[in-house]
Amino acid sequence: VARACGLAVRILHIVQQYNVNSQKHNLPILELGIGICYRQSPPSFLFDGDSRIIISPSINLADRLSSCNKMLRKRFKDQNKMFNLYVFQDAPEEAFRATTDDLSLRYNVNGIELNPEGFAKLSQEINLKSVLYPVDMNENVTLYTGTVPTLTGGYQRLAIREANILQIKPETMDVICETPTKYYEVCTKPEIFEFIKNTQT
């Protein structure tokens, strides 16, 4: 999981570098969302001749984690955001707990979502320390940070944001309340890593 998170961060950094060059030449920019899903149960396989096809709920969930709701995309379009992932639900908590499917609504543009089981596995793989990141005068965000060894022998720092899913009204998208369900974003903004660096020196 740790290396998957590090790879996802590097993918988005490469995309951002290409986008800077594209903007200079008035070309369209690339936007994507990434979902990282870990499950303890092993995947199943089907065989098509000599080809092996993986079947796993993790693949479907990762696809949902990487998605972006059209209404949320339109709502967040012109906002200057520190984070690239926001998760909502448009039904009461009881309805969501009654199913194993992920029915959440997501804004994920150039963001990386890690499922809760993946975060638990990441916590076992590397030493994570919690840091409070001040978004503004009235709000602090919980971050978990640690380093993962790379194939070249160095280390890459990760920053994981923990947040609560918000329940919203489906008609107006207004926030009703904060639910107890957590979601996790693998952060990519340089300002966050600069803050972590300054707090640890």
mmCIF file with all atom_site columns, C-alpha atoms in Angstrom:
data_model
loop_
_atom_site.group_PDB
_atom_site.id
_atom_site.type_symbol
_atom_site.label_atom_id
_atom_site.label_alt_id
_atom_site.label_comp_id
_atom_site.label_asym_id
_atom_site.label_entity_id
_atom_site.label_seq_id
_atom_site.pdbx_PDB_ins_code
_atom_site.Cartn_x
_atom_site.Cartn_y
_atom_site.Cartn_z
_atom_site.occupancy
_atom_site.B_iso_or_equiv
_atom_site.pdbx_formal_charge
_atom_site.auth_seq_id
_atom_site.auth_comp_id
_atom_site.auth_asym_id
_atom_site.auth_atom_id
_atom_site.pdbx_PDB_model_num
ATOM 1   C CA . VAL A 1 1   ? 0.000   0.000   0.000   1.00 0.00 ? 1   VAL A CA 1
ATOM 2   C CA . ALA A 1 2   ? 2.801   2.429   0.899   1.00 0.00 ? 2   ALA A CA 1
ATOM 3   C CA . ARG A 1 3   ? 4.473   2.047   -2.496  1.00 0.00 ? 3   ARG A CA 1
ATOM 4   C CA . ALA A 1 4   ? 1.131   2.309   -4.291  1.00 0.00 ? 4   ALA A CA 1
ATOM 5   C CA . CYS A 1 5   ? 0.503   5.629   -2.513  1.00 0.00 ? 5   CYS A CA 1
ATOM 6   C CA . GLY A 1 6   ? 3.974   6.879   -3.420  1.00 0.00 ? 6   GLY A CA 1
ATOM 7   C CA . LEU A 1 7   ? 3.519   5.859   -7.052  1.00 0.00 ? 7   LEU A CA 1
ATOM 8   C CA . ALA A 1 8   ? 0.131   7.627   -7.225  1.00 0.00 ? 8   ALA A CA 1
ATOM 9   C CA . VAL A 1 9   ? 1.706   10.844  -5.913  1.00 0.00 ? 9   VAL A CA 1
ATOM 10  C CA . ARG A 1 10  ? 4.473   10.653  -8.524  1.00 0.00 ? 10  ARG A CA 1
ATOM 11  C CA . ILE A 1 11  ? 1.922   10.028  -11.306 1.00 0.00 ? 11  ILE A CA 1
ATOM 12  C CA . LEU A 1 12  ? 0.026   13.184  -10.385 1.00 0.00 ? 12  LEU A CA 1
ATOM 13  C CA . HIS A 1 13  ? 3.231   15.219  -10.167 1.00 0.00 ? 13  HIS A CA 1
ATOM 14  C CA . ILE A 1 14  ? 4.128   14.119  -13.719 1.00 0.00 ? 14  ILE A CA 1
ATOM 15  C CA . VAL A 1 15  ? 0.631   15.077  -14.916 1.00 0.00 ? 15  VAL A CA 1
ATOM 16  C CA . GLN A 1 16  ? 0.978   18.501  -13.260 1.00 0.00 ? 16  GLN A CA 1
ATOM 17  C CA . GLN A 1 17  ? 4.316   19.076  -15.020 1.00 0.00 ? 17  GLN A CA 1
ATOM 18  C CA . TYR A 1 18  ? 2.747   18.254  -18.383 1.00 0.00 ? 18  TYR A CA 1
ATOM 19  C CA . ASN A 1 19  ? -0.172  20.578  -17.585 1.00 0.00 ? 19  ASN A CA 1
ATOM 20  C CA . VAL A 1 20  ? 2.178   23.506  -16.948 1.00 0.00 ? 20  VAL A CA 1
ATOM 21  C CA . ASN A 1 21  ? 3.672   23.027  -20.411 1.00 0.00 ? 21  ASN A CA 1
ATOM 22  C CA . SER A 1 22  ? 0.221   22.558  -21.975 1.00 0.00 ? 22  SER A CA 1
ATOM 23  C CA . GLN A 1 23  ? -1.056  25.817  -20.473 1.00 0.00 ? 23  GLN A CA 1
ATOM 24  C CA . LYS A 1 24  ? 1.889   27.694  -21.973 1.00 0.00 ? 24  LYS A CA 1
ATOM 25  C CA . HIS A 1 25  ? 0.772   26.529  -25.416 1.00 0.00 ? 25  HIS A CA 1
ATOM 26  C CA . ASN A 1 26  ? -2.992  26.919  -24.779 1.00 0.00 ? 26  ASN A CA 1
ATOM 27  C CA . LEU A 1 27  ? -3.534  23.166  -24.888 1.00 0.00 ? 27  LEU A CA 1
ATOM 28  C CA . PRO A 1 28  ? -6.126  21.221  -22.835 1.00 0.00 ? 28  PRO A CA 1
ATOM 29  C CA . ILE A 1 29  ? -4.912  20.061  -19.440 1.00 0.00 ? 29  ILE A CA 1
ATOM 30  C CA . LEU A 1 30  ? -5.202  16.538  -18.051 1.00 0.00 ? 30  LEU A CA 1
ATOM 31  C CA . GLU A 1 31  ? -7.301  15.786  -14.965 1.00 0.00 ? 31  GLU A CA 1
ATOM 32  C CA . LEU A 1 32  ? -7.693  12.445  -13.247 1.00 0.00 ? 32  LEU A CA 1
ATOM 33  C CA . GLY A 1 33  ? -8.646  10.843  -9.968  1.00 0.00 ? 33  GLY A CA 1
ATOM 34  C CA . ILE A 1 34  ? -6.901  7.839   -8.435  1.00 0.00 ? 34  ILE A CA 1
ATOM 35  C CA . GLY A 1 35  ? -8.406  5.226   -6.122  1.00 0.00 ? 35  GLY A CA 1
ATOM 36  C CA . ILE A 1 36  ? -6.270  2.860   -4.026  1.00 0.00 ? 36  ILE A CA 1
ATOM 37  C CA . CYS A 1 37  ? -8.097  -0.073  -2.461  1.00 0.00 ? 37  CYS A CA 1
ATOM 38  C CA . TYR A 1 38  ? -6.744  -2.822  -0.214  1.00 0.00 ? 38  TYR A CA 1
ATOM 39  C CA . ARG A 1 39  ? -8.646  -5.926  0.866   1.00 0.00 ? 39  ARG A CA 1
ATOM 40  C CA . GLN A 1 40  ? -7.309  -8.793  2.990   1.00 0.00 ? 40  GLN A CA 1
ATOM 41  C CA . SER A 1 41  ? -9.167  -11.417 0.948   1.00 0.00 ? 41  SER A CA 1
ATOM 42  C CA . PRO A 1 42  ? -7.263  -12.630 -2.147  1.00 0.00 ? 42  PRO A CA 1
ATOM 43  C CA . PRO A 1 43  ? -8.669  -11.976 -5.645  1.00 0.00 ? 43  PRO A CA 1
ATOM 44  C CA . SER A 1 44  ? -10.341 -14.646 -7.778  1.00 0.00 ? 44  SER A CA 1
ATOM 45  C CA . PHE A 1 45  ? -9.283  -15.615 -11.278 1.00 0.00 ? 45  PHE A CA 1
ATOM 46  C CA . LEU A 1 46  ? -11.021 -16.661 -14.482 1.00 0.00 ? 46  LEU A CA 1
ATOM 47  C CA . PHE A 1 47  ? -9.231  -18.196 -17.422 1.00 0.00 ? 47  PHE A CA 1
ATOM 48  C CA . ASP A 1 48  ? -9.844  -17.249 -21.044 1.00 0.00 ? 48  ASP A CA 1
ATOM 49  C CA . GLY A 1 49  ? -7.701  -19.821 -22.803 1.00 0.00 ? 49  GLY A CA 1
ATOM 50  C CA . ASP A 1 50  ? -4.193  -19.163 -21.514 1.00 0.00 ? 50  ASP A CA 1
ATOM 51  C CA . SER A 1 51  ? -5.088  -15.667 -20.264 1.00 0.00 ? 51  SER A CA 1
ATOM 52  C CA . ARG A 1 52  ? -5.774  -15.173 -16.557 1.00 0.00 ? 52  ARG A CA 1
ATOM 53  C CA . ILE A 1 53  ? -8.387  -12.545 -15.658 1.00 0.00 ? 53  ILE A CA 1
ATOM 54  C CA . ILE A 1 54  ? -8.454  -11.078 -12.153 1.00 0.00 ? 54  ILE A CA 1
ATOM 55  C CA . ILE A 1 55  ? -11.863 -10.660 -10.487 1.00 0.00 ? 55  ILE A CA 1
ATOM 56  C CA . SER A 1 56  ? -11.893 -8.704  -7.241  1.00 0.00 ? 56  SER A CA 1
ATOM 57  C CA . PRO A 1 57  ? -14.256 -6.324  -5.389  1.00 0.00 ? 57  PRO A CA 1
ATOM 58  C CA . SER A 1 58  ? -11.183 -4.156  -4.838  1.00 0.00 ? 58  SER A CA 1
ATOM 59  C CA . ILE A 1 59  ? -11.057 -3.285  -8.527  1.00 0.00 ? 59  ILE A CA 1
ATOM 60  C CA . ASN A 1 60  ? -14.672 -2.094  -8.533  1.00 0.00 ? 60  ASN A CA 1
ATOM 61  C CA . LEU A 1 61  ? -14.171 -0.110  -5.326  1.00 0.00 ? 61  LEU A CA 1
ATOM 62  C CA . ALA A 1 62  ? -10.976 1.511   -6.592  1.00 0.00 ? 62  ALA A CA 1
ATOM 63  C CA . ASP A 1 63  ? -12.941 2.595   -9.667  1.00 0.00 ? 63  ASP A CA 1
ATOM 64  C CA . ARG A 1 64  ? -15.558 4.249   -7.422  1.00 0.00 ? 64  ARG A CA 1
ATOM 65  C CA . LEU A 1 65  ? -12.870 5.930   -5.308  1.00 0.00 ? 65  LEU A CA 1
ATOM 66  C CA . SER A 1 66  ? -11.415 7.513   -8.441  1.00 0.00 ? 66  SER A CA 1
ATOM 67  C CA . SER A 1 67  ? -14.763 8.863   -9.675  1.00 0.00 ? 67  SER A CA 1
ATOM 68  C CA . CYS A 1 68  ? -16.058 12.424  -9.671  1.00 0.00 ? 68  CYS A CA 1
ATOM 69  C CA . ASN A 1 69  ? -19.743 13.372  -9.381  1.00 0.00 ? 69  ASN A CA 1
ATOM 70  C CA . LYS A 1 70  ? -20.850 15.814  -12.116 1.00 0.00 ? 70  LYS A CA 1
ATOM 71  C CA . MET A 1 71  ? -22.820 18.076  -9.761  1.00 0.00 ? 71  MET A CA 1
ATOM 72  C CA . LEU A 1 72  ? -19.940 18.273  -7.274  1.00 0.00 ? 72  LEU A CA 1
ATOM 73  C CA . ARG A 1 73  ? -17.494 18.936  -10.088 1.00 0.00 ? 73  ARG A CA 1
ATOM 74  C CA . LYS A 1 74  ? -19.587 21.880  -11.235 1.00 0.00 ? 74  LYS A CA 1
ATOM 75  C CA . ARG A 1 75  ? -19.957 23.156  -7.657  1.00 0.00 ? 75  ARG A CA 1
ATOM 76  C CA . PHE A 1 76  ? -16.224 23.017  -6.877  1.00 0.00 ? 76  PHE A CA 1
ATOM 77  C CA . LYS A 1 77  ? -15.029 24.116  -10.321 1.00 0.00 ? 77  LYS A CA 1
ATOM 78  C CA . ASP A 1 78  ? -13.968 27.698  -9.544  1.00 0.00 ? 78  ASP A CA 1
ATOM 79  C CA . GLN A 1 79  ? -12.992 27.236  -5.904  1.00 0.00 ? 79  GLN A CA 1
ATOM 80  C CA . ASN A 1 80  ? -9.373  27.455  -4.778  1.00 0.00 ? 80  ASN A CA 1
ATOM 81  C CA . LYS A 1 81  ? -9.003  24.239  -2.802  1.00 0.00 ? 81  LYS A CA 1
ATOM 82  C CA . MET A 1 82  ? -6.146  23.005  -0.631  1.00 0.00 ? 82  MET A CA 1
ATOM 83  C CA . PHE A 1 83  ? -7.361  19.425  -1.069  1.00 0.00 ? 83  PHE A CA 1
ATOM 84  C CA . ASN A 1 84  ? -8.413  17.520  -4.178  1.00 0.00 ? 84  ASN A CA 1
ATOM 85  C CA . LEU A 1 85  ? -10.844 15.034  -2.648  1.00 0.00 ? 85  LEU A CA 1
ATOM 86  C CA . TYR A 1 86  ? -14.177 15.527  -0.861  1.00 0.00 ? 86  TYR A CA 1
ATOM 87  C CA . VAL A 1 87  ? -16.642 12.737  -0.053  1.00 0.00 ? 87  VAL A CA 1
ATOM 88  C CA . PHE A 1 88  ? -20.357 13.173  0.709   1.00 0.00 ? 88  PHE A CA 1
ATOM 89  C CA . GLN A 1 89  ? -23.462 11.078  1.225   1.00 0.00 ? 89  GLN A CA 1
ATOM 90  C CA . ASP A 1 90  ? -26.965 12.106  0.208   1.00 0.00 ? 90  ASP A CA 1
ATOM 91  C CA . ALA A 1 91  ? -28.904 9.690   2.442   1.00 0.00 ? 91  ALA A CA 1
ATOM 92  C CA . PRO A 1 92  ? -29.134 9.067   6.220   1.00 0.00 ? 92  PRO A CA 1
ATOM 93  C CA . GLU A 1 93  ? -26.340 7.111   7.886   1.00 0.00 ? 93  GLU A CA 1
ATOM 94  C CA . GLU A 1 94  ? -28.641 4.120   8.496   1.00 0.00 ? 94  GLU A CA 1
ATOM 95  C CA . ALA A 1 95  ? -29.224 3.685   4.764   1.00 0.00 ? 95  ALA A CA 1
ATOM 96  C CA . PHE A 1 96  ? -25.504 3.643   4.060   1.00 0.00 ? 96  PHE A CA 1
ATOM 97  C CA . ARG A 1 97  ? -24.772 1.134   6.809   1.00 0.00 ? 97  ARG A CA 1
ATOM 98  C CA . ALA A 1 98  ? -27.483 -1.193  5.476   1.00 0.00 ? 98  ALA A CA 1
ATOM 99  C CA . THR A 1 99  ? -25.449 -1.980  2.343   1.00 0.00 ? 99  THR A CA 1
ATOM 100 C CA . THR A 1 100 ? -21.895 -3.073  1.617   1.00 0.00 ? 100 THR A CA 1
ATOM 101 C CA . ASP A 1 101 ? -21.800 -1.024  -1.594  1.00 0.00 ? 101 ASP A CA 1
ATOM 102 C CA . ASP A 1 102 ? -20.061 2.337   -1.626  1.00 0.00 ? 102 ASP A CA 1
ATOM 103 C CA . LEU A 1 103 ? -22.833 4.831   -2.415  1.00 0.00 ? 103 LEU A CA 1
ATOM 104 C CA . SER A 1 104 ? -20.868 7.975   -1.581  1.00 0.00 ? 104 SER A CA 1
ATOM 105 C CA . LEU A 1 105 ? -20.702 11.032  -3.819  1.00 0.00 ? 105 LEU A CA 1
ATOM 106 C CA . ARG A 1 106 ? -17.184 12.194  -4.621  1.00 0.00 ? 106 ARG A CA 1
ATOM 107 C CA . TYR A 1 107 ? -15.316 15.186  -5.866  1.00 0.00 ? 107 TYR A CA 1
ATOM 108 C CA . ASN A 1 108 ? -11.991 13.707  -6.970  1.00 0.00 ? 108 ASN A CA 1
ATOM 109 C CA . VAL A 1 109 ? -10.047 15.828  -9.439  1.00 0.00 ? 109 VAL A CA 1
ATOM 110 C CA . ASN A 1 110 ? -6.299  15.213  -9.344  1.00 0.00 ? 110 ASN A CA 1
ATOM 111 C CA . GLY A 1 111 ? -6.852  13.543  -5.995  1.00 0.00 ? 111 GLY A CA 1
ATOM 112 C CA . ILE A 1 112 ? -5.978  10.165  -4.486  1.00 0.00 ? 112 ILE A CA 1
ATOM 113 C CA . GLU A 1 113 ? -8.402  8.312   -2.220  1.00 0.00 ? 113 GLU A CA 1
ATOM 114 C CA . LEU A 1 114 ? -7.227  5.434   -0.028  1.00 0.00 ? 114 LEU A CA 1
ATOM 115 C CA . ASN A 1 115 ? -9.903  3.156   1.431   1.00 0.00 ? 115 ASN A CA 1
ATOM 116 C CA . PRO A 1 116 ? -9.993  2.714   5.264   1.00 0.00 ? 116 PRO A CA 1
ATOM 117 C CA . GLU A 1 117 ? -8.645  -0.858  5.064   1.00 0.00 ? 117 GLU A CA 1
ATOM 118 C CA . GLY A 1 118 ? -5.802  0.473   2.960   1.00 0.00 ? 118 GLY A CA 1
ATOM 119 C CA . PHE A 1 119 ? -5.050  3.146   5.551   1.00 0.00 ? 119 PHE A CA 1
ATOM 120 C CA . ALA A 1 120 ? -4.968  0.477   8.281   1.00 0.00 ? 120 ALA A CA 1
ATOM 121 C CA . LYS A 1 121 ? -2.531  -1.581  6.181   1.00 0.00 ? 121 LYS A CA 1
ATOM 122 C CA . LEU A 1 122 ? -0.406  1.503   5.520   1.00 0.00 ? 122 LEU A CA 1
ATOM 123 C CA . SER A 1 123 ? -0.234  2.105   9.284   1.00 0.00 ? 123 SER A CA 1
ATOM 124 C CA . GLN A 1 124 ? 1.254   -1.373  9.665   1.00 0.00 ? 124 GLN A CA 1
ATOM 125 C CA . GLU A 1 125 ? 3.775   -0.876  6.865   1.00 0.00 ? 125 GLU A CA 1
ATOM 126 C CA . ILE A 1 126 ? 5.295   2.454   7.910   1.00 0.00 ? 126 ILE A CA 1
ATOM 127 C CA . ASN A 1 127 ? 5.457   4.558   11.055  1.00 0.00 ? 127 ASN A CA 1
ATOM 128 C CA . LEU A 1 128 ? 2.799   7.273   10.789  1.00 0.00 ? 128 LEU A CA 1
ATOM 129 C CA . LYS A 1 129 ? 2.724   10.356  13.010  1.00 0.00 ? 129 LYS A CA 1
ATOM 130 C CA . SER A 1 130 ? -0.316  12.611  13.333  1.00 0.00 ? 130 SER A CA 1
ATOM 131 C CA . VAL A 1 131 ? -0.047  16.339  12.611  1.00 0.00 ? 131 VAL A CA 1
ATOM 132 C CA . LEU A 1 132 ? -2.693  19.055  12.874  1.00 0.00 ? 132 LEU A CA 1
ATOM 133 C CA . TYR A 1 133 ? -2.683  21.186  9.750   1.00 0.00 ? 133 TYR A CA 1
ATOM 134 C CA . PRO A 1 134 ? -4.321  24.639  10.120  1.00 0.00 ? 134 PRO A CA 1
ATOM 135 C CA . VAL A 1 135 ? -6.591  25.195  7.122   1.00 0.00 ? 135 VAL A CA 1
ATOM 136 C CA . ASP A 1 136 ? -7.755  28.534  8.515   1.00 0.00 ? 136 ASP A CA 1
ATOM 137 C CA . MET A 1 137 ? -8.247  30.308  11.853  1.00 0.00 ? 137 MET A CA 1
ATOM 138 C CA . ASN A 1 138 ? -11.186 28.066  12.793  1.00 0.00 ? 138 ASN A CA 1
ATOM 139 C CA . GLU A 1 139 ? -10.305 24.661  11.355  1.00 0.00 ? 139 GLU A CA 1
ATOM 140 C CA . ASN A 1 140 ? -7.505  22.145  11.785  1.00 0.00 ? 140 ASN A CA 1
ATOM 141 C CA . VAL A 1 141 ? -7.184  19.042  9.617   1.00 0.00 ? 141 VAL A CA 1
ATOM 142 C CA . THR A 1 142 ? -5.668  15.773  10.844  1.00 0.00 ? 142 THR A CA 1
ATOM 143 C CA . LEU A 1 143 ? -2.776  14.544  8.727   1.00 0.00 ? 143 LEU A CA 1
ATOM 144 C CA . TYR A 1 144 ? -0.773  11.355  9.107   1.00 0.00 ? 144 TYR A CA 1
ATOM 145 C CA . THR A 1 145 ? 2.764   11.439  7.764   1.00 0.00 ? 145 THR A CA 1
ATOM 146 C CA . GLY A 1 146 ? 5.593   8.974   7.326   1.00 0.00 ? 146 GLY A CA 1
ATOM 147 C CA . THR A 1 147 ? 8.270   7.950   4.849   1.00 0.00 ? 147 THR A CA 1
ATOM 148 C CA . VAL A 1 148 ? 8.328   4.976   2.508   1.00 0.00 ? 148 VAL A CA 1
ATOM 149 C CA . PRO A 1 149 ? 11.536  3.517   1.023   1.00 0.00 ? 149 PRO A CA 1
ATOM 150 C CA . THR A 1 150 ? 11.851  3.795   -2.743  1.00 0.00 ? 150 THR A CA 1
ATOM 151 C CA . LEU A 1 151 ? 13.394  1.354   -5.216  1.00 0.00 ? 151 LEU A CA 1
ATOM 152 C CA . THR A 1 152 ? 16.335  3.740   -5.733  1.00 0.00 ? 152 THR A CA 1
ATOM 153 C CA . GLY A 1 153 ? 17.323  3.529   -2.075  1.00 0.00 ? 153 GLY A CA 1
ATOM 154 C CA . GLY A 1 154 ? 15.875  6.854   -0.974  1.00 0.00 ? 154 GLY A CA 1
ATOM 155 C CA . TYR A 1 155 ? 12.746  7.775   0.952   1.00 0.00 ? 155 TYR A CA 1
ATOM 156 C CA . GLN A 1 156 ? 9.508   9.428   -0.114  1.00 0.00 ? 156 GLN A CA 1
ATOM 157 C CA . ARG A 1 157 ? 7.314   11.290  2.375   1.00 0.00 ? 157 ARG A CA 1
ATOM 158 C CA . LEU A 1 158 ? 3.597   10.618  2.415   1.00 0.00 ? 158 LEU A CA 1
ATOM 159 C CA . ALA A 1 159 ? 0.875   12.802  3.918   1.00 0.00 ? 159 ALA A CA 1
ATOM 160 C CA . ILE A 1 160 ? -2.583  11.302  4.472   1.00 0.00 ? 160 ILE A CA 1
ATOM 161 C CA . ARG A 1 161 ? -5.542  13.525  5.295   1.00 0.00 ? 161 ARG A CA 1
ATOM 162 C CA . GLU A 1 162 ? -8.277  12.041  7.481   1.00 0.00 ? 162 GLU A CA 1
ATOM 163 C CA . ALA A 1 163 ? -11.738 13.597  7.215   1.00 0.00 ? 163 ALA A CA 1
ATOM 164 C CA . ASN A 1 164 ? -15.368 12.766  7.977   1.00 0.00 ? 164 ASN A CA 1
ATOM 165 C CA . ILE A 1 165 ? -17.877 12.176  5.210   1.00 0.00 ? 165 ILE A CA 1
ATOM 166 C CA . LEU A 1 166 ? -20.500 14.937  5.199   1.00 0.00 ? 166 LEU A CA 1
ATOM 167 C CA . GLN A 1 167 ? -24.200 14.245  4.758   1.00 0.00 ? 167 GLN A CA 1
ATOM 168 C CA . ILE A 1 168 ? -25.808 16.626  2.270   1.00 0.00 ? 168 ILE A CA 1
ATOM 169 C CA . LYS A 1 169 ? -29.249 17.425  0.907   1.00 0.00 ? 169 LYS A CA 1
ATOM 170 C CA . PRO A 1 170 ? -29.485 15.872  -2.576  1.00 0.00 ? 170 PRO A CA 1
ATOM 171 C CA . GLU A 1 171 ? -31.630 18.741  -3.924  1.00 0.00 ? 171 GLU A CA 1
ATOM 172 C CA . THR A 1 172 ? -29.441 21.657  -2.857  1.00 0.00 ? 172 THR A CA 1
ATOM 173 C CA . MET A 1 173 ? -26.113 19.958  -1.943  1.00 0.00 ? 173 MET A CA 1
ATOM 174 C CA . ASP A 1 174 ? -26.218 21.843  1.383   1.00 0.00 ? 174 ASP A CA 1
ATOM 175 C CA . VAL A 1 175 ? -24.403 20.167  4.285   1.00 0.00 ? 175 VAL A CA 1
ATOM 176 C CA . ILE A 1 176 ? -26.700 18.637  6.927   1.00 0.00 ? 176 ILE A CA 1
ATOM 177 C CA . CYS A 1 177 ? -24.175 17.139  9.329   1.00 0.00 ? 177 CYS A CA 1
ATOM 178 C CA . GLU A 1 178 ? -20.843 15.411  9.724   1.00 0.00 ? 178 GLU A CA 1
ATOM 179 C CA . THR A 1 179 ? -21.058 11.616  9.780   1.00 0.00 ? 179 THR A CA 1
ATOM 180 C CA . PRO A 1 180 ? -18.754 9.369   11.852  1.00 0.00 ? 180 PRO A CA 1
ATOM 181 C CA . THR A 1 181 ? -17.465 7.643   8.701   1.00 0.00 ? 181 THR A CA 1
ATOM 182 C CA . LYS A 1 182 ? -13.899 8.562   7.736   1.00 0.00 ? 182 LYS A CA 1
ATOM 183 C CA . TYR A 1 183 ? -12.243 8.853   4.356   1.00 0.00 ? 183 TYR A CA 1
ATOM 184 C CA . TYR A 1 184 ? -8.557  9.263   3.502   1.00 0.00 ? 184 TYR A CA 1
ATOM 185 C CA . GLU A 1 185 ? -6.815  11.431  0.923   1.00 0.00 ? 185 GLU A CA 1
ATOM 186 C CA . VAL A 1 186 ? -3.186  10.951  -0.095  1.00 0.00 ? 186 VAL A CA 1
ATOM 187 C CA . CYS A 1 187 ? -2.094  14.592  -0.315  1.00 0.00 ? 187 CYS A CA 1
ATOM 188 C CA . THR A 1 188 ? -0.032  16.101  -3.125  1.00 0.00 ? 188 THR A CA 1
ATOM 189 C CA . LYS A 1 189 ? 0.063   19.870  -2.472  1.00 0.00 ? 189 LYS A CA 1
ATOM 190 C CA . PRO A 1 190 ? 3.619   21.223  -1.841  1.00 0.00 ? 190 PRO A CA 1
ATOM 191 C CA . GLU A 1 191 ? 2.337   23.555  0.896   1.00 0.00 ? 191 GLU A CA 1
ATOM 192 C CA . ILE A 1 192 ? 1.346   20.565  3.029   1.00 0.00 ? 192 ILE A CA 1
ATOM 193 C CA . PHE A 1 193 ? 4.765   18.924  2.747   1.00 0.00 ? 193 PHE A CA 1
ATOM 194 C CA . GLU A 1 194 ? 6.484   22.232  3.488   1.00 0.00 ? 194 GLU A CA 1
ATOM 195 C CA . PHE A 1 195 ? 4.372   22.586  6.643   1.00 0.00 ? 195 PHE A CA 1
ATOM 196 C CA . ILE A 1 196 ? 5.235   19.038  7.754   1.00 0.00 ? 196 ILE A CA 1
ATOM 197 C CA . LYS A 1 197 ? 8.925   19.672  7.105   1.00 0.00 ? 197 LYS A CA 1
ATOM 198 C CA . ASN A 1 198 ? 8.851   22.841  9.222   1.00 0.00 ? 198 ASN A CA 1
ATOM 199 C CA . THR A 1 199 ? 7.023   21.153  12.100  1.00 0.00 ? 199 THR A CA 1
ATOM 200 C CA . GLN A 1 200 ? 9.571   18.333  12.252  1.00 0.00 ? 200 GLN A CA 1
ATOM 201 C CA . THR A 1 201 ? 12.699  20.492  12.259  1.00 0.00 ? 201 THR A CA 1
#
